[in-house]
Amino acid sequence: MKKGAKRKAASQKQEENEGKASQKSQKENLKLLSKAKRAKTSKPQSQPEFFEEKRNLEDLWKAAFPVGTEWDQLDSVYQFNWNFSNLEDAFEEGGKLYGKKVYLFGCTEPQLVPYKGENKVICIPVVVAVVSPFPPSDKIGINSVQREAEEIVSMKQMKMDWVPYIPLEKRDSQVDRLIFQIFILSCTQRRVALKQMKIDRLKKYEYCLPYFYQPLKEDELEQSTEVQIIFPAEPKPEFTDKLIEADELDKDQKNAFKEFVREKVREAKKANRQAREARKKALEEMSQETKAAFENMRFYKFYPVQTPDTPDVSNVKAPFINRYYGKAHEIL
């Protein structure tokens, strides 16, 4: 082979080798780039998240409507993460309410209590548990010192009723197959509709008290000899005892005042007499089973458990529930 031909062949071979080397280098660069992209876009390994398991009756205390609480105070009741584990524990085996039919209603008690080094007036939520085979009452009492007369009305008139409470673990079950042991006093009045409500109707909710009548026990009102009277004097109505003490009655008012008092006393005596007769009749018509249920009925009053995040209520606990229920058999 001639020298020129050899040089040409060698040159072609060198070019072929350089081309192969270049292609190989490009492939390696692409691989490295691809790895870099994968490394860049791959998500970091996430750490497992742990959520605190919800307790079966955790929202029970919130489900019971706080009867008689002013509407504008409701948000303040839930500003703290109150702990009612004592109420939840009462339904566990060995607890006060285990295996029993229970009716619950809520209420609030404004109290001066220590919180974070200061004494503050706090609206404390309280839950009352009534152990009974049947609803303790289907009535609501509406009463306050500002109102001249007490009203006893149907719960449904105030959009309230006893409804079954479904524990968390059973909320996926068919409702019609459940056997309910816990009932709560619920209110379906929507807060958004309050603006259209008349003031008198609105105030009634603030004066509501869960009503209870114990036919086996004589009511204090049946024995009372006192009559609360508000005399419609000008410029404003006054309690009669204040008028008498201050000697503020005009001569023209004295006769009207005397007749007004007599009429109110007659009304009170009539009401007491009717109450005694109604109780006597109810006892005569009552079955032994119902009498036994009233005799064995028990009231338990639950306050929040002390936690680092909530005010200390241990020194303000009291057995009194309201004027109808009287005192609780036990405070927890």
Tab-separated table of C-alpha atoms in Angstrom:
chain	number	residue	atom	x	y	z
A	1	MET	CA	0.000	0.000	0.000
A	2	LYS	CA	1.262	3.418	-0.839
A	3	LYS	CA	2.183	5.800	1.948
A	4	GLY	CA	-0.607	8.249	0.995
A	5	ALA	CA	-3.188	5.538	1.185
A	6	LYS	CA	-1.859	4.358	4.593
A	7	ARG	CA	-2.028	7.885	5.993
A	8	LYS	CA	-5.573	8.280	4.706
A	9	ALA	CA	-6.682	4.997	6.247
A	10	ALA	CA	-5.027	5.850	9.572
A	11	SER	CA	-6.681	9.243	9.549
A	12	GLN	CA	-10.128	7.714	8.920
A	13	LYS	CA	-9.607	5.172	11.718
A	14	GLN	CA	-8.559	7.925	14.123
A	15	GLU	CA	-11.688	9.927	13.242
A	16	GLU	CA	-13.857	6.853	13.791
A	17	ASN	CA	-12.245	6.254	17.209
A	18	GLU	CA	-12.655	9.898	18.197
A	19	GLY	CA	-16.327	9.778	17.125
A	20	LYS	CA	-16.947	6.655	19.204
A	21	ALA	CA	-15.188	8.228	22.180
A	22	SER	CA	-17.301	11.377	21.819
A	23	GLN	CA	-20.544	9.374	21.646
A	24	LYS	CA	-19.497	7.385	24.726
A	25	SER	CA	-18.704	10.589	26.583
A	26	GLN	CA	-22.079	12.080	25.643
A	27	LYS	CA	-23.916	8.953	26.862
A	28	GLU	CA	-22.056	9.071	30.167
A	29	ASN	CA	-22.868	12.757	30.580
A	30	LEU	CA	-26.552	12.062	29.894
A	31	LYS	CA	-26.550	9.288	32.494
A	32	LEU	CA	-24.940	11.576	35.069
A	33	LEU	CA	-27.430	14.351	34.245
A	34	SER	CA	-30.333	11.947	34.548
A	35	LYS	CA	-29.092	10.735	37.946
A	36	ALA	CA	-28.659	14.318	39.093
A	37	LYS	CA	-32.231	15.133	38.050
A	38	ARG	CA	-33.590	12.072	39.830
A	39	ALA	CA	-31.642	12.961	42.929
A	40	LYS	CA	-32.939	16.522	42.770
A	41	THR	CA	-36.594	15.643	42.187
A	42	SER	CA	-36.827	12.658	44.517
A	43	LYS	CA	-38.869	13.460	47.664
A	44	PRO	CA	-37.142	13.258	51.007
A	45	GLN	CA	-38.255	10.323	53.100
A	46	SER	CA	-41.153	11.561	55.214
A	47	GLN	CA	-41.247	10.987	58.938
A	48	PRO	CA	-44.294	9.076	60.220
A	49	GLU	CA	-46.955	11.354	61.746
A	50	PHE	CA	-48.608	10.417	65.018
A	51	PHE	CA	-52.101	11.670	65.872
A	52	GLU	CA	-53.556	11.392	69.352
A	53	GLU	CA	-56.346	8.842	69.254
A	54	LYS	CA	-59.758	10.386	69.901
A	55	ARG	CA	-61.526	9.192	73.017
A	56	ASN	CA	-64.882	7.493	72.560
A	57	LEU	CA	-66.867	10.102	74.565
A	58	GLU	CA	-64.513	13.031	74.053
A	59	ASP	CA	-67.167	15.438	72.727
A	60	LEU	CA	-69.948	14.364	75.089
A	61	TRP	CA	-69.751	17.437	77.323
A	62	LYS	CA	-69.921	19.751	74.297
A	63	ALA	CA	-72.919	17.896	72.890
A	64	ALA	CA	-75.020	18.765	75.965
A	65	PHE	CA	-76.488	22.250	75.387
A	66	PRO	CA	-75.545	24.735	78.183
A	67	VAL	CA	-79.100	25.713	79.128
A	68	GLY	CA	-79.599	29.273	80.364
A	69	THR	CA	-76.265	30.582	79.081
A	70	GLU	CA	-76.426	33.961	77.341
A	71	TRP	CA	-75.930	33.585	73.601
A	72	ASP	CA	-73.035	36.048	73.504
A	73	GLN	CA	-71.247	34.061	76.221
A	74	LEU	CA	-71.277	30.727	74.402
A	75	ASP	CA	-67.970	31.325	72.625
A	76	SER	CA	-66.266	32.167	75.922
A	77	VAL	CA	-67.368	28.796	77.324
A	78	TYR	CA	-65.372	27.005	74.625
A	79	GLN	CA	-62.300	29.254	74.701
A	80	PHE	CA	-60.573	26.690	76.911
A	81	ASN	CA	-59.909	23.060	76.114
A	82	TRP	CA	-61.880	21.813	79.112
A	83	ASN	CA	-61.270	18.232	80.152
A	84	PHE	CA	-64.256	16.123	81.224
A	85	SER	CA	-62.424	12.803	81.423
A	86	ASN	CA	-64.179	12.268	84.784
A	87	LEU	CA	-67.501	12.205	82.924
A	88	GLU	CA	-66.094	9.803	80.327
A	89	ASP	CA	-64.653	7.535	83.037
A	90	ALA	CA	-68.033	7.410	84.789
A	91	PHE	CA	-69.399	5.411	81.832
A	92	GLU	CA	-66.549	2.895	81.976
A	93	GLU	CA	-66.831	-0.382	83.873
A	94	GLY	CA	-66.829	0.347	87.590
A	95	GLY	CA	-67.928	3.973	87.044
A	96	LYS	CA	-70.980	5.673	88.545
A	97	LEU	CA	-72.892	5.637	85.247
A	98	TYR	CA	-71.744	2.323	83.808
A	99	GLY	CA	-74.562	0.308	82.210
A	100	LYS	CA	-77.246	2.835	83.210
A	101	LYS	CA	-79.636	4.964	81.192
A	102	VAL	CA	-78.500	8.554	81.655
A	103	TYR	CA	-79.909	11.966	80.678
A	104	LEU	CA	-77.398	14.819	80.470
A	105	PHE	CA	-77.845	18.576	80.329
A	106	GLY	CA	-75.300	21.354	80.455
A	107	CYS	CA	-75.212	24.669	82.274
A	108	THR	CA	-72.618	27.306	83.111
A	109	GLU	CA	-71.469	28.957	86.329
A	110	PRO	CA	-69.623	32.313	86.155
A	111	GLN	CA	-67.018	32.187	88.923
A	112	LEU	CA	-63.937	34.124	90.022
A	113	VAL	CA	-61.107	31.600	89.705
A	114	PRO	CA	-57.293	31.715	89.450
A	115	TYR	CA	-55.759	31.420	85.985
A	116	LYS	CA	-52.141	32.108	85.041
A	117	GLY	CA	-51.435	34.068	88.219
A	118	GLU	CA	-54.598	36.187	88.037
A	119	ASN	CA	-58.137	35.913	89.346
A	120	LYS	CA	-60.613	36.065	86.471
A	121	VAL	CA	-64.370	35.658	86.092
A	122	ILE	CA	-64.692	32.546	83.952
A	123	CYS	CA	-67.856	30.953	82.549
A	124	ILE	CA	-67.338	27.380	83.791
A	125	PRO	CA	-69.168	24.593	81.939
A	126	VAL	CA	-70.936	22.022	84.108
A	127	VAL	CA	-72.663	18.786	83.097
A	128	VAL	CA	-75.518	17.280	85.131
A	129	ALA	CA	-76.195	13.567	84.728
A	130	VAL	CA	-79.613	12.206	85.703
A	131	VAL	CA	-79.806	8.440	86.131
A	132	SER	CA	-83.351	7.485	85.202
A	133	PRO	CA	-85.181	4.846	83.125
A	134	PHE	CA	-87.232	7.639	81.488
A	135	PRO	CA	-86.707	11.349	80.692
A	136	PRO	CA	-86.755	13.350	83.944
A	137	SER	CA	-88.949	16.019	82.329
A	138	ASP	CA	-90.166	17.370	79.007
A	139	LYS	CA	-90.525	20.905	80.405
A	140	ILE	CA	-88.339	23.992	80.754
A	141	GLY	CA	-88.732	26.594	83.483
A	142	ILE	CA	-88.347	30.266	82.544
A	143	ASN	CA	-87.726	32.444	85.537
A	144	SER	CA	-85.629	35.386	86.753
A	145	VAL	CA	-85.867	38.228	89.242
A	146	GLN	CA	-86.733	40.554	86.350
A	147	ARG	CA	-89.772	38.506	85.336
A	148	GLU	CA	-93.008	38.953	87.221
A	149	ALA	CA	-94.214	35.390	86.709
A	150	GLU	CA	-92.574	32.020	86.281
A	151	GLU	CA	-93.351	30.055	83.129
A	152	ILE	CA	-93.221	26.285	82.705
A	153	VAL	CA	-93.239	25.485	79.007
A	154	SER	CA	-92.668	22.511	76.747
A	155	MET	CA	-89.043	21.905	75.772
A	156	LYS	CA	-90.098	21.848	72.143
A	157	GLN	CA	-91.442	25.389	72.473
A	158	MET	CA	-87.822	26.437	73.114
A	159	LYS	CA	-86.540	24.090	70.364
A	160	MET	CA	-85.069	21.721	72.934
A	161	ASP	CA	-85.421	17.978	73.320
A	162	TRP	CA	-83.729	14.856	74.637
A	163	VAL	CA	-81.804	13.208	71.801
A	164	PRO	CA	-79.611	10.086	71.819
A	165	TYR	CA	-75.846	10.553	71.959
A	166	ILE	CA	-73.842	8.252	69.686
A	167	PRO	CA	-70.304	7.418	70.919
A	168	LEU	CA	-67.483	7.900	68.415
A	169	GLU	CA	-66.860	4.178	67.878
A	170	LYS	CA	-70.513	3.605	66.865
A	171	ARG	CA	-70.997	6.527	64.474
A	172	ASP	CA	-70.490	4.319	61.431
A	173	SER	CA	-73.205	1.918	62.587
A	174	GLN	CA	-76.828	1.906	61.494
A	175	VAL	CA	-78.653	4.194	63.888
A	176	ASP	CA	-81.841	2.104	63.932
A	177	ARG	CA	-79.884	-0.882	65.259
A	178	LEU	CA	-78.270	0.925	68.177
A	179	ILE	CA	-79.443	0.673	71.771
A	180	PHE	CA	-79.034	4.111	73.285
A	181	GLN	CA	-77.971	4.533	76.914
A	182	ILE	CA	-76.994	8.222	76.839
A	183	PHE	CA	-79.382	11.057	76.019
A	184	ILE	CA	-78.472	14.744	75.883
A	185	LEU	CA	-80.596	17.862	76.115
A	186	SER	CA	-80.101	19.443	72.704
A	187	CYS	CA	-81.177	22.804	71.260
A	188	THR	CA	-81.757	23.301	67.538
A	189	GLN	CA	-82.121	27.099	67.687
A	190	ARG	CA	-79.661	28.488	65.125
A	191	ARG	CA	-77.521	31.384	66.317
A	192	VAL	CA	-77.631	33.032	62.886
A	193	ALA	CA	-81.392	33.498	63.299
A	194	LEU	CA	-81.086	35.381	66.592
A	195	LYS	CA	-80.875	38.790	64.901
A	196	GLN	CA	-84.444	38.420	63.668
A	197	MET	CA	-85.709	37.261	67.065
A	198	LYS	CA	-87.732	39.545	69.324
A	199	ILE	CA	-85.937	40.655	72.492
A	200	ASP	CA	-88.454	38.993	74.833
A	201	ARG	CA	-88.091	35.672	73.022
A	202	LEU	CA	-84.295	36.024	73.016
A	203	LYS	CA	-84.184	36.720	76.756
A	204	LYS	CA	-86.287	33.643	77.479
A	205	TYR	CA	-83.348	31.461	76.461
A	206	GLU	CA	-81.150	33.210	79.018
A	207	TYR	CA	-83.713	32.569	81.770
A	208	CYS	CA	-84.230	28.887	80.928
A	209	LEU	CA	-83.722	26.246	83.604
A	210	PRO	CA	-84.128	22.495	83.081
A	211	TYR	CA	-87.364	21.693	84.899
A	212	PHE	CA	-87.903	18.762	87.218
A	213	TYR	CA	-90.848	17.845	89.403
A	214	GLN	CA	-90.408	15.251	92.132
A	215	PRO	CA	-93.913	14.015	93.006
A	216	LEU	CA	-92.636	12.066	96.008
A	217	LYS	CA	-91.388	15.221	97.689
A	218	GLU	CA	-93.387	18.293	98.658
A	219	ASP	CA	-92.199	21.296	96.682
A	220	GLU	CA	-90.724	24.198	98.651
A	221	LEU	CA	-93.177	26.522	96.925
A	222	GLU	CA	-96.077	24.507	98.329
A	223	GLN	CA	-94.823	25.227	101.843
A	224	SER	CA	-93.781	28.831	101.241
A	225	THR	CA	-95.633	31.707	102.895
A	226	GLU	CA	-93.712	34.321	100.901
A	227	VAL	CA	-95.138	36.005	97.820
A	228	GLN	CA	-92.876	37.822	95.361
A	229	ILE	CA	-94.745	40.901	94.160
A	230	ILE	CA	-93.725	43.590	91.677
A	231	PHE	CA	-96.034	46.582	91.985
A	232	PRO	CA	-96.560	48.391	88.638
A	233	ALA	CA	-95.767	51.827	90.028
A	234	GLU	CA	-94.538	54.815	88.048
A	235	PRO	CA	-91.934	55.642	86.883
A	236	LYS	CA	-90.924	51.973	87.106
A	237	PRO	CA	-92.167	48.763	88.721
A	238	GLU	CA	-90.740	48.039	92.163
A	239	PHE	CA	-90.661	45.141	94.583
A	240	THR	CA	-93.217	45.888	97.285
A	241	ASP	CA	-90.816	45.396	100.192
A	242	LYS	CA	-88.632	48.213	98.802
A	243	LEU	CA	-91.643	50.490	98.454
A	244	ILE	CA	-92.757	49.822	102.013
A	245	GLU	CA	-89.284	50.351	103.468
A	246	ALA	CA	-88.819	53.616	101.598
A	247	ASP	CA	-92.403	54.774	102.249
A	248	GLU	CA	-92.610	55.892	98.621
A	249	LEU	CA	-96.287	55.168	97.969
A	250	ASP	CA	-98.577	58.113	97.307
A	251	LYS	CA	-101.894	58.309	99.150
A	252	ASP	CA	-103.744	57.598	95.933
A	253	GLN	CA	-101.669	54.465	95.428
A	254	LYS	CA	-102.077	52.946	98.894
A	255	ASN	CA	-105.568	51.503	98.383
A	256	ALA	CA	-104.632	50.190	94.954
A	257	PHE	CA	-101.479	48.770	96.458
A	258	LYS	CA	-103.366	46.951	99.247
A	259	GLU	CA	-105.794	45.397	96.766
A	260	PHE	CA	-102.932	44.460	94.468
A	261	VAL	CA	-101.173	42.633	97.326
A	262	ARG	CA	-104.348	40.804	98.369
A	263	GLU	CA	-104.896	39.637	94.796
A	264	LYS	CA	-101.340	38.361	94.480
A	265	VAL	CA	-101.581	36.511	97.797
A	266	ARG	CA	-104.851	34.890	96.674
A	267	GLU	CA	-103.197	33.824	93.418
A	268	ALA	CA	-100.203	32.352	95.259
A	269	LYS	CA	-102.409	30.415	97.694
A	270	LYS	CA	-104.480	29.090	94.803
A	271	ALA	CA	-101.343	28.003	92.942
A	272	ASN	CA	-100.005	26.217	96.047
A	273	ARG	CA	-103.322	24.469	96.607
A	274	GLN	CA	-103.484	23.355	92.992
A	275	ALA	CA	-99.891	22.083	93.176
A	276	ARG	CA	-100.682	19.987	96.258
A	277	GLU	CA	-103.808	18.569	94.634
A	278	ALA	CA	-101.931	17.778	91.405
A	279	ARG	CA	-99.165	16.014	93.323
A	280	LYS	CA	-101.681	13.991	95.330
A	281	LYS	CA	-103.501	12.947	92.155
A	282	ALA	CA	-100.237	12.054	90.413
A	283	LEU	CA	-99.219	9.821	93.332
A	284	GLU	CA	-102.582	8.051	93.332
A	285	GLU	CA	-102.330	7.292	89.612
A	286	MET	CA	-98.642	6.404	89.635
A	287	SER	CA	-97.549	2.780	89.208
A	288	GLN	CA	-95.206	1.141	91.695
A	289	GLU	CA	-92.599	0.858	88.962
A	290	THR	CA	-92.677	4.621	88.325
A	291	LYS	CA	-92.564	5.352	92.063
A	292	ALA	CA	-89.498	3.146	92.387
A	293	ALA	CA	-87.877	4.979	89.447
A	294	PHE	CA	-88.392	8.364	91.140
A	295	GLU	CA	-87.082	7.001	94.438
A	296	ASN	CA	-83.930	5.658	92.779
A	297	MET	CA	-83.316	8.647	90.521
A	298	ARG	CA	-79.839	10.126	91.067
A	299	PHE	CA	-78.256	13.441	90.067
A	300	TYR	CA	-74.503	13.733	89.462
A	301	LYS	CA	-72.819	17.064	88.817
A	302	PHE	CA	-69.579	17.061	86.802
A	303	TYR	CA	-67.025	19.875	86.785
A	304	PRO	CA	-63.991	20.003	84.450
A	305	VAL	CA	-60.852	18.167	85.542
A	306	GLN	CA	-57.880	20.394	86.372
A	307	THR	CA	-55.248	20.630	83.601
A	308	PRO	CA	-52.272	22.985	83.029
A	309	ASP	CA	-54.197	24.763	80.233
A	310	THR	CA	-57.440	25.442	82.099
A	311	PRO	CA	-58.482	27.498	85.156
A	312	ASP	CA	-58.569	25.806	88.544
A	313	VAL	CA	-62.225	25.284	89.525
A	314	SER	CA	-61.604	22.999	92.509
A	315	ASN	CA	-62.606	25.647	95.086
A	316	VAL	CA	-65.891	26.703	93.479
A	317	LYS	CA	-67.618	23.336	93.142
A	318	ALA	CA	-71.112	23.302	94.639
A	319	PRO	CA	-73.876	20.655	94.814
A	320	PHE	CA	-76.703	23.067	93.889
A	321	ILE	CA	-78.061	22.488	90.364
A	322	ASN	CA	-81.085	24.788	90.105
A	323	ARG	CA	-84.304	25.588	91.958
A	324	TYR	CA	-86.128	22.621	90.390
A	325	TYR	CA	-83.510	19.895	90.709
A	326	GLY	CA	-82.151	21.142	94.008
A	327	LYS	CA	-78.817	19.595	95.003
A	328	ALA	CA	-76.847	16.849	93.307
A	329	HIS	CA	-76.393	13.560	95.120
A	330	GLU	CA	-72.708	13.709	94.274
A	331	ILE	CA	-70.177	16.152	92.768
A	332	LEU	CA	-67.387	14.851	90.543
